[in-house]
Amino acid sequence: MTAVPGLGRPKEAGSERHGCSAGMAIFSVYVVNKAGGLIYQWDSYSPRAEAEKTFSYPLDLLLKLHDERVLVAFGQRDGIRVGHAVLAINGIDVNGKYTADGKEVLEYLGNSANYPVSIRFGRPRLTSNEKLMLASMFHSLFAIGSQLSPEQGSSGIEMLETDTFKLHCFQTLTGIKFVVLADPRQAGIDSLLRKIYEIYSDFALKNPFYSLEMPIRCELFDQNLKLALEVAEKAGTFGTGS
Amino acid sequence: MLCWCGLRPSWTLETGSSLSPSLAAIPMTVHNLYLFDRNGVCLHYSEWHRKKQAGIPKEEEYKLMYGMLFSIRSFVSKMSPLDMKDGFLSFQTSRYKLHYYETPTGIKVVMNTDLGVGPIRDVLHHIYSALYVELVVKNPLCPMGQTVQSELFRSRLDSYVRSLPFFSARAG
């Protein structure tokens, strides 16, 4: 259990216990307030598919700068897909378009004197700003889903399915949305959403120092949420480890 | 708590006498269908059972639908923890389910159905390949990038959808 008492929203606290997370079927939890602002976020530590290869000049991949990251635009092969970001060069981590020791990535890779070079590619992790934007985006999409309904009295988007994850959303009567991203085969997420609502009422709302609609920074909320997630994963897993 | 089951009168065995009792108890139907091209032009729209209109003019509704789908695709590609192959497949609310199929050329087939309907990717693919490609793309008189005027396409699509196993012609 992390010793940092509720500091900041995007906590990679799951990394502390990743040793026993074989088959982390619940990927993330988001809590969105009435106005669409993100007030809580949790991500599980999931080892993302990464590929590290040594390249010689000239690079046969096309890299471009997009959203402050260096992404692969063309040249998909060997585990390196379009959309993957440059994560590290020669073992040194890359932050945005600069390496950790201050070199600009595209310039460095354009210079033949730096080759052969070993580059690690992988799916980029979301920054906290991006998570904020995605939460607001989902808030609007939820409402549009209700407006475009061909039937009367529809709610917003309650479940969104893709081939790699399923997003479940529960909106309370007060307008708070609890969003959980999980493996498509994971069951019992509906009851998990209700449980998270209970934990929110017990440990955030009843906390006298918590202001409504503000980011949740309550240690007890974090602890109980993690416990509930562990219980839900064990209860709902149908061989996702295979 | 949403008790939508209490508001649905067709939970009794009054639909489809030819169906077995368990199937007849689940009302399944297709509400409407949209077809978009890669630029957001609505190529075709049909409706079968739609109880509630969007409250905005049809042109705006098409744009809103396209915009929503565009945003959902971008949202999903950012949120996904792994690399995606098929991408966004469907979403459901408390009352309907929206199924989505996109081709590599950017043609989007969108169908709204009842909640009881499972994955129908093959149905949407058939609408694209056997109906749209055969009757519209291969027709030299059908201009691309505009609403489809072909009456043959409209009638074949209509009869195909009505023949689907999950389409039940409910009264009213």
Coordinates of C-alpha atoms in Angstrom, one line a residue:
Chain A
M1 CA 0.0 0.0 0.0
T2 CA 1.4 3.4 -1.0
A3 CA 2.5 5.7 1.8
V4 CA 1.7 8.9 -0.1
P5 CA -1.6 10.2 1.3
G6 CA -3.8 11.0 -1.6
L7 CA -1.5 13.3 -3.5
G8 CA -2.6 14.1 -7.0
R9 CA -5.0 12.2 -9.2
P10 CA -3.1 10.1 -11.6
K11 CA -1.6 7.7 -9.1
E12 CA 0.3 4.7 -10.4
A13 CA -0.2 3.2 -7.0
G14 CA -1.1 -0.1 -8.6
S15 CA 2.6 -0.6 -9.4
E16 CA 3.3 -1.4 -5.7
R17 CA 1.4 -4.6 -6.0
H18 CA 1.9 -5.6 -9.6
G19 CA 3.6 -8.8 -8.5
C20 CA 0.3 -10.5 -7.9
S21 CA -1.6 -8.9 -10.7
A22 CA -1.6 -11.7 -13.2
G23 CA -4.5 -10.8 -15.4
M24 CA -5.3 -7.3 -14.4
A25 CA -8.7 -7.3 -15.9
I26 CA -9.8 -3.8 -14.6
F27 CA -7.8 -1.2 -16.4
S28 CA -8.9 2.1 -15.0
V29 CA -11.5 3.9 -12.9
Y30 CA -12.6 7.5 -13.6
V31 CA -15.0 9.6 -11.5
V32 CA -16.5 12.6 -13.3
N33 CA -18.4 15.4 -11.7
K34 CA -21.6 17.1 -12.8
A35 CA -19.8 19.6 -15.0
G36 CA -17.7 17.0 -16.8
G37 CA -14.5 17.5 -14.8
L38 CA -12.4 14.6 -13.7
I39 CA -12.3 14.3 -9.9
Y40 CA -10.7 11.0 -9.4
Q41 CA -8.6 8.6 -11.6
W42 CA -7.0 5.3 -11.0
D43 CA -5.0 3.1 -13.4
S44 CA -3.8 -0.4 -13.0
Y45 CA -0.2 -1.1 -13.7
S46 CA -0.5 -3.0 -17.0
P47 CA 2.7 -3.9 -18.8
R48 CA 2.1 -2.5 -22.3
A49 CA 3.4 -4.1 -25.4
E50 CA 6.8 -2.5 -26.1
A51 CA 9.3 -3.3 -28.7
E52 CA 13.0 -2.3 -28.6
K53 CA 15.1 -2.6 -31.7
T54 CA 18.4 -1.4 -33.0
F55 CA 18.4 0.7 -36.1
S56 CA 20.9 1.9 -38.5
Y57 CA 20.8 5.1 -40.6
P58 CA 18.5 5.9 -42.4
L59 CA 15.5 5.0 -40.2
D60 CA 12.9 3.1 -42.2
L61 CA 10.1 4.3 -40.1
L62 CA 8.5 7.6 -40.5
L63 CA 8.2 9.5 -37.2
K64 CA 6.2 12.6 -36.7
L65 CA 5.5 15.0 -33.8
H66 CA 2.0 14.9 -32.7
D67 CA 0.5 16.2 -29.4
E68 CA 3.9 16.8 -28.0
R69 CA 5.0 13.2 -28.6
V70 CA 7.1 11.5 -31.3
L71 CA 4.8 8.9 -32.9
V72 CA 5.3 6.3 -35.6
A73 CA 3.4 7.5 -38.7
F74 CA 4.4 4.9 -41.2
G75 CA 6.5 1.7 -41.4
Q76 CA 4.6 -0.7 -39.2
R77 CA 6.6 -3.9 -38.6
D78 CA 7.8 -6.4 -35.9
G79 CA 5.6 -5.3 -33.1
I80 CA 6.0 -1.6 -33.9
R81 CA 2.6 -0.2 -34.8
V82 CA 1.4 3.0 -36.3
G83 CA 0.6 5.3 -33.3
H84 CA 3.3 3.9 -31.0
A85 CA 5.4 6.5 -29.4
V86 CA 9.2 6.7 -28.9
L87 CA 9.6 5.7 -25.3
A88 CA 13.4 5.5 -24.9
I89 CA 16.5 6.0 -27.0
N90 CA 19.6 3.9 -26.0
G91 CA 18.0 3.2 -22.7
I92 CA 17.4 6.8 -21.8
D93 CA 13.7 7.7 -21.3
V94 CA 12.1 10.1 -23.6
N95 CA 9.7 12.8 -22.3
G96 CA 7.6 14.3 -25.0
K97 CA 9.9 15.4 -27.8
Y98 CA 13.1 15.6 -25.7
T99 CA 15.1 12.8 -24.1
A100 CA 15.8 12.9 -20.4
D101 CA 19.2 14.4 -21.1
G102 CA 17.8 17.3 -23.1
K103 CA 18.3 16.2 -26.7
E104 CA 15.6 16.8 -29.3
V105 CA 14.4 13.4 -30.5
L106 CA 13.7 14.1 -34.2
E107 CA 16.9 16.0 -34.6
Y108 CA 19.0 13.3 -32.9
L109 CA 17.5 10.6 -35.1
G110 CA 18.0 12.7 -38.2
N111 CA 21.8 12.8 -37.6
S112 CA 23.6 9.8 -39.1
A113 CA 26.5 10.2 -36.7
N114 CA 24.3 8.9 -33.8
Y115 CA 23.6 5.5 -35.4
P116 CA 23.4 2.6 -34.7
V117 CA 20.8 3.5 -32.1
S118 CA 18.5 1.4 -30.0
I119 CA 14.9 2.8 -29.8
R120 CA 12.1 1.5 -27.7
F121 CA 8.5 1.9 -29.0
G122 CA 5.2 1.3 -27.3
R123 CA 1.7 2.6 -26.7
P124 CA 2.0 6.0 -25.1
R125 CA 0.7 6.5 -21.6
L126 CA -1.9 9.2 -21.1
T127 CA -0.8 12.3 -19.4
S128 CA -3.0 13.7 -16.7
N129 CA -4.1 16.6 -19.0
E130 CA -5.2 14.0 -21.6
K131 CA -7.2 12.1 -19.0
L132 CA -9.0 15.3 -18.0
M133 CA -9.8 16.0 -21.7
L134 CA -11.0 12.4 -22.3
A135 CA -13.2 12.5 -19.2
S136 CA -14.9 15.7 -20.4
M137 CA -15.2 14.2 -23.9
F138 CA -16.9 11.2 -22.5
H139 CA -19.2 13.4 -20.4
S140 CA -20.4 15.1 -23.7
L141 CA -20.6 11.8 -25.6
F142 CA -22.8 10.4 -22.8
A143 CA -25.2 13.2 -23.3
I144 CA -25.3 13.0 -27.0
G145 CA -26.0 9.3 -26.8
S146 CA -29.1 10.1 -24.9
Q147 CA -30.2 12.9 -27.3
L148 CA -29.9 10.7 -30.4
S149 CA -31.9 7.9 -28.9
P150 CA -34.6 6.4 -31.1
E151 CA -36.5 5.4 -28.0
Q152 CA -38.1 7.5 -25.2
G153 CA -36.5 8.0 -21.9
S154 CA -33.0 6.7 -22.7
S155 CA -30.1 7.2 -20.4
G156 CA -26.7 8.1 -21.7
I157 CA -24.0 5.6 -22.8
E158 CA -23.9 2.9 -20.1
M159 CA -21.6 0.5 -21.8
L160 CA -19.3 1.0 -24.7
E161 CA -17.6 -2.0 -26.3
T162 CA -14.5 -2.3 -28.3
D163 CA -12.3 -5.3 -29.2
T164 CA -9.8 -4.6 -26.4
F165 CA -11.8 -3.2 -23.6
K166 CA -15.3 -2.5 -22.3
L167 CA -16.2 0.8 -20.7
H168 CA -19.0 0.8 -18.2
C169 CA -20.6 4.0 -16.9
F170 CA -23.0 4.6 -14.0
Q171 CA -24.5 8.0 -13.6
T172 CA -26.0 8.7 -10.2
L173 CA -29.1 10.9 -9.6
T174 CA -26.8 13.7 -8.6
G175 CA -25.0 13.7 -11.9
I176 CA -21.7 12.0 -10.8
K177 CA -20.4 9.5 -13.3
F178 CA -18.4 6.4 -12.3
V179 CA -16.6 5.0 -15.3
V180 CA -14.7 1.7 -15.3
L181 CA -12.6 0.3 -18.1
A182 CA -12.2 -3.4 -18.0
D183 CA -11.4 -6.5 -20.0
P184 CA -14.4 -7.4 -22.3
R185 CA -14.8 -10.7 -20.6
Q186 CA -14.8 -9.3 -17.1
A187 CA -18.2 -9.8 -15.4
G188 CA -19.7 -8.1 -12.4
I189 CA -18.8 -4.5 -13.3
D190 CA -22.3 -3.3 -12.7
S191 CA -22.2 -4.3 -9.1
L192 CA -18.6 -2.9 -8.9
L193 CA -20.0 0.5 -10.1
R194 CA -22.6 0.5 -7.3
K195 CA -20.0 -0.5 -4.8
I196 CA -17.8 2.4 -5.9
Y197 CA -20.8 4.7 -5.4
E198 CA -21.1 3.4 -1.9
I199 CA -17.4 4.0 -1.2
Y200 CA -17.7 7.5 -2.6
S201 CA -20.7 8.2 -0.3
D202 CA -18.9 6.8 2.7
F203 CA -15.4 8.0 2.4
A204 CA -15.6 11.2 0.2
L205 CA -19.0 12.7 0.9
K206 CA -19.0 12.0 4.6
N207 CA -15.5 13.4 4.9
P208 CA -16.0 16.9 6.4
F209 CA -12.9 18.2 4.7
Y210 CA -14.1 17.2 1.2
S211 CA -15.8 19.8 -1.0
L212 CA -18.4 18.7 -3.5
E213 CA -17.4 18.4 -7.1
M214 CA -13.7 18.9 -6.2
P215 CA -10.9 16.3 -6.8
I216 CA -11.1 13.5 -4.3
R217 CA -8.1 13.3 -2.1
C218 CA -9.2 11.0 0.7
E219 CA -6.9 8.2 1.8
L220 CA -9.8 6.0 2.9
F221 CA -11.5 6.3 -0.4
D222 CA -8.3 5.1 -2.2
Q223 CA -7.8 2.2 0.2
N224 CA -11.4 1.0 0.0
L225 CA -11.6 1.5 -3.8
K226 CA -8.5 -0.8 -4.3
L227 CA -10.0 -3.4 -2.0
A228 CA -13.3 -3.3 -4.0
L229 CA -11.4 -3.6 -7.2
E230 CA -9.5 -6.7 -6.0
V231 CA -12.7 -8.3 -4.9
A232 CA -14.4 -7.6 -8.2
E233 CA -11.5 -8.9 -10.2
K234 CA -11.4 -12.2 -8.3
A235 CA -15.2 -12.6 -8.5
G236 CA -15.6 -11.8 -12.1
T237 CA -12.6 -13.3 -13.8
F238 CA -13.2 -16.1 -16.3
G239 CA -9.7 -17.2 -17.2
T240 CA -8.5 -13.9 -18.4
G241 CA -5.0 -15.1 -17.6
S242 CA -4.9 -17.4 -20.6
Chain B
M1 CA -32.3 2.6 -10.0
L2 CA -33.6 2.4 -13.6
C3 CA -36.6 0.0 -13.7
W4 CA -37.0 0.1 -17.4
C5 CA -38.3 -3.4 -17.5
G6 CA -41.5 -2.1 -15.9
L7 CA -42.1 0.3 -18.7
R8 CA -42.0 -2.1 -21.5
P9 CA -45.4 -3.5 -22.3
S10 CA -44.1 -6.1 -24.8
W11 CA -42.5 -8.2 -22.0
T12 CA -45.7 -10.3 -22.2
L13 CA -46.1 -13.1 -24.8
E14 CA -48.0 -11.0 -27.3
T15 CA -45.4 -10.7 -30.0
G16 CA -44.5 -13.1 -32.8
S17 CA -46.7 -16.2 -32.4
S18 CA -44.3 -18.2 -34.5
L19 CA -41.5 -17.7 -32.0
S20 CA -40.9 -19.9 -29.0
P21 CA -42.2 -18.4 -25.7
S22 CA -38.7 -17.4 -24.5
L23 CA -37.8 -15.5 -27.8
A24 CA -41.2 -13.9 -28.0
A25 CA -40.8 -12.4 -24.5
I26 CA -37.7 -10.4 -25.6
P27 CA -38.7 -7.7 -28.0
M28 CA -36.0 -7.3 -30.5
T29 CA -36.1 -4.8 -33.4
V30 CA -34.2 -2.5 -35.5
H31 CA -34.9 1.2 -35.0
N32 CA -32.9 2.9 -37.7
L33 CA -29.8 2.7 -39.9
Y34 CA -27.3 5.4 -41.1
L35 CA -24.7 5.1 -43.8
F36 CA -21.9 7.7 -43.8
D37 CA -19.0 8.1 -46.1
R38 CA -15.5 9.2 -45.1
N39 CA -16.3 12.9 -45.4
G40 CA -19.3 12.7 -43.1
V41 CA -21.9 12.9 -45.8
C42 CA -24.9 10.9 -44.9
L43 CA -25.3 8.5 -47.8
H44 CA -28.5 6.9 -46.6
Y45 CA -30.9 6.8 -43.6
S46 CA -33.8 4.5 -43.0
E47 CA -36.0 4.0 -40.0
W48 CA -38.3 1.2 -39.1
H49 CA -39.4 1.7 -35.5
R50 CA -38.5 5.0 -34.0
K51 CA -40.5 6.4 -31.2
K52 CA -38.6 9.6 -30.5
Q53 CA -37.1 12.0 -32.9
A54 CA -34.0 13.9 -32.0
G55 CA -35.7 17.3 -31.9
I56 CA -33.4 18.8 -34.5
P57 CA -33.6 18.9 -38.3
K58 CA -32.5 15.7 -40.1
E59 CA -29.4 17.3 -41.6
E60 CA -28.2 18.4 -38.1
E61 CA -29.0 15.0 -36.7
Y62 CA -26.8 13.3 -39.3
K63 CA -24.0 15.7 -38.5
L64 CA -24.4 15.2 -34.8
M65 CA -24.4 11.4 -35.2
Y66 CA -21.2 11.5 -37.4
G67 CA -19.5 13.9 -35.0
M68 CA -20.4 11.7 -32.1
L69 CA -19.0 8.6 -33.9
F70 CA -15.8 10.5 -34.9
S71 CA -15.2 11.5 -31.3
I72 CA -15.9 8.1 -29.9
R73 CA -13.4 6.6 -32.3
S74 CA -10.7 9.1 -31.3
F75 CA -11.6 8.6 -27.6
V76 CA -11.4 4.8 -27.9
S77 CA -8.0 4.8 -29.7
K78 CA -6.6 7.0 -26.9
M79 CA -8.1 5.1 -24.0
S80 CA -7.3 1.6 -25.2
P81 CA -4.7 -0.2 -23.1
L82 CA -3.7 -2.4 -26.0
D83 CA -3.4 -1.9 -29.8
M84 CA -6.8 -2.1 -31.4
K85 CA -7.7 -4.2 -34.4
D86 CA -11.4 -3.6 -35.0
G87 CA -11.8 -0.6 -32.7
F88 CA -15.1 0.7 -31.5
L89 CA -17.8 -2.0 -31.9
S90 CA -21.0 -0.8 -30.2
F91 CA -22.4 1.1 -27.3
Q92 CA -25.6 0.7 -25.3
T93 CA -27.8 2.9 -23.1
S94 CA -30.7 1.9 -21.0
R95 CA -33.0 1.8 -24.1
Y96 CA -31.1 1.1 -27.3
K97 CA -27.9 -0.3 -28.6
L98 CA -25.9 1.3 -31.4
H99 CA -23.8 -1.0 -33.6
Y100 CA -21.0 0.3 -35.6
Y101 CA -19.0 -1.0 -38.6
E102 CA -16.4 0.9 -40.5
T103 CA -14.6 -0.1 -43.6
P104 CA -11.0 0.8 -44.5
T105 CA -12.3 3.3 -47.0
G106 CA -14.2 5.2 -44.3
I107 CA -17.7 4.0 -45.0
K108 CA -19.5 3.8 -41.7
V109 CA -22.6 1.6 -41.2
V110 CA -24.5 2.5 -38.0
M111 CA -27.5 0.5 -36.8
N112 CA -29.6 1.2 -33.7
T113 CA -31.4 -1.8 -32.3
D114 CA -33.0 -3.0 -29.2
L115 CA -31.0 -4.1 -26.2
G116 CA -31.5 -7.8 -26.8
V117 CA -29.5 -7.9 -30.0
G118 CA -26.0 -9.3 -29.8
P119 CA -23.0 -8.6 -32.0
I120 CA -24.1 -8.0 -35.6
R121 CA -20.9 -7.1 -37.3
D122 CA -21.5 -9.6 -40.0
V123 CA -24.9 -8.1 -40.7
L124 CA -23.4 -4.7 -41.1
H125 CA -20.6 -6.1 -43.3
H126 CA -23.3 -7.7 -45.5
I127 CA -25.1 -4.4 -45.8
Y128 CA -21.8 -2.8 -47.0
S129 CA -20.5 -5.6 -49.3
A130 CA -23.7 -7.1 -50.7
L131 CA -25.9 -4.0 -50.8
Y132 CA -23.8 -0.8 -50.9
V133 CA -20.9 -2.1 -53.0
E134 CA -23.0 -4.1 -55.4
L135 CA -25.9 -1.7 -55.9
V136 CA -24.3 1.7 -55.4
V137 CA -20.6 1.6 -55.9
K138 CA -20.8 -0.6 -59.0
N139 CA -23.6 1.5 -60.5
P140 CA -22.1 4.0 -62.9
L141 CA -25.2 6.2 -62.5
C142 CA -24.8 6.6 -58.7
P143 CA -22.5 9.5 -58.0
M144 CA -20.1 9.0 -55.0
G145 CA -20.1 11.4 -52.1
Q146 CA -23.8 12.1 -52.3
T147 CA -27.0 10.7 -50.8
V148 CA -27.9 7.5 -52.5
Q149 CA -30.9 8.0 -54.8
S150 CA -31.2 4.4 -56.0
E151 CA -34.6 3.0 -55.3
L152 CA -33.3 -0.5 -55.8
F153 CA -30.8 0.0 -52.9
R154 CA -33.5 1.4 -50.7
S155 CA -35.9 -1.5 -51.3
R156 CA -33.2 -4.2 -51.1
L157 CA -31.9 -2.8 -47.8
D158 CA -35.4 -2.6 -46.4
S159 CA -36.3 -6.2 -47.3
Y160 CA -32.9 -7.4 -46.0
V161 CA -33.4 -5.7 -42.6
R162 CA -36.9 -6.9 -42.3
S163 CA -35.7 -10.4 -42.9
L164 CA -33.2 -10.3 -40.1
P165 CA -33.9 -12.7 -37.2
F166 CA -33.9 -10.0 -34.6
F167 CA -36.3 -7.8 -36.5
S168 CA -39.9 -8.1 -35.3
A169 CA -42.6 -6.0 -36.8
R170 CA -44.2 -4.8 -33.6
A171 CA -47.6 -3.2 -33.9
G172 CA -47.4 0.6 -33.4

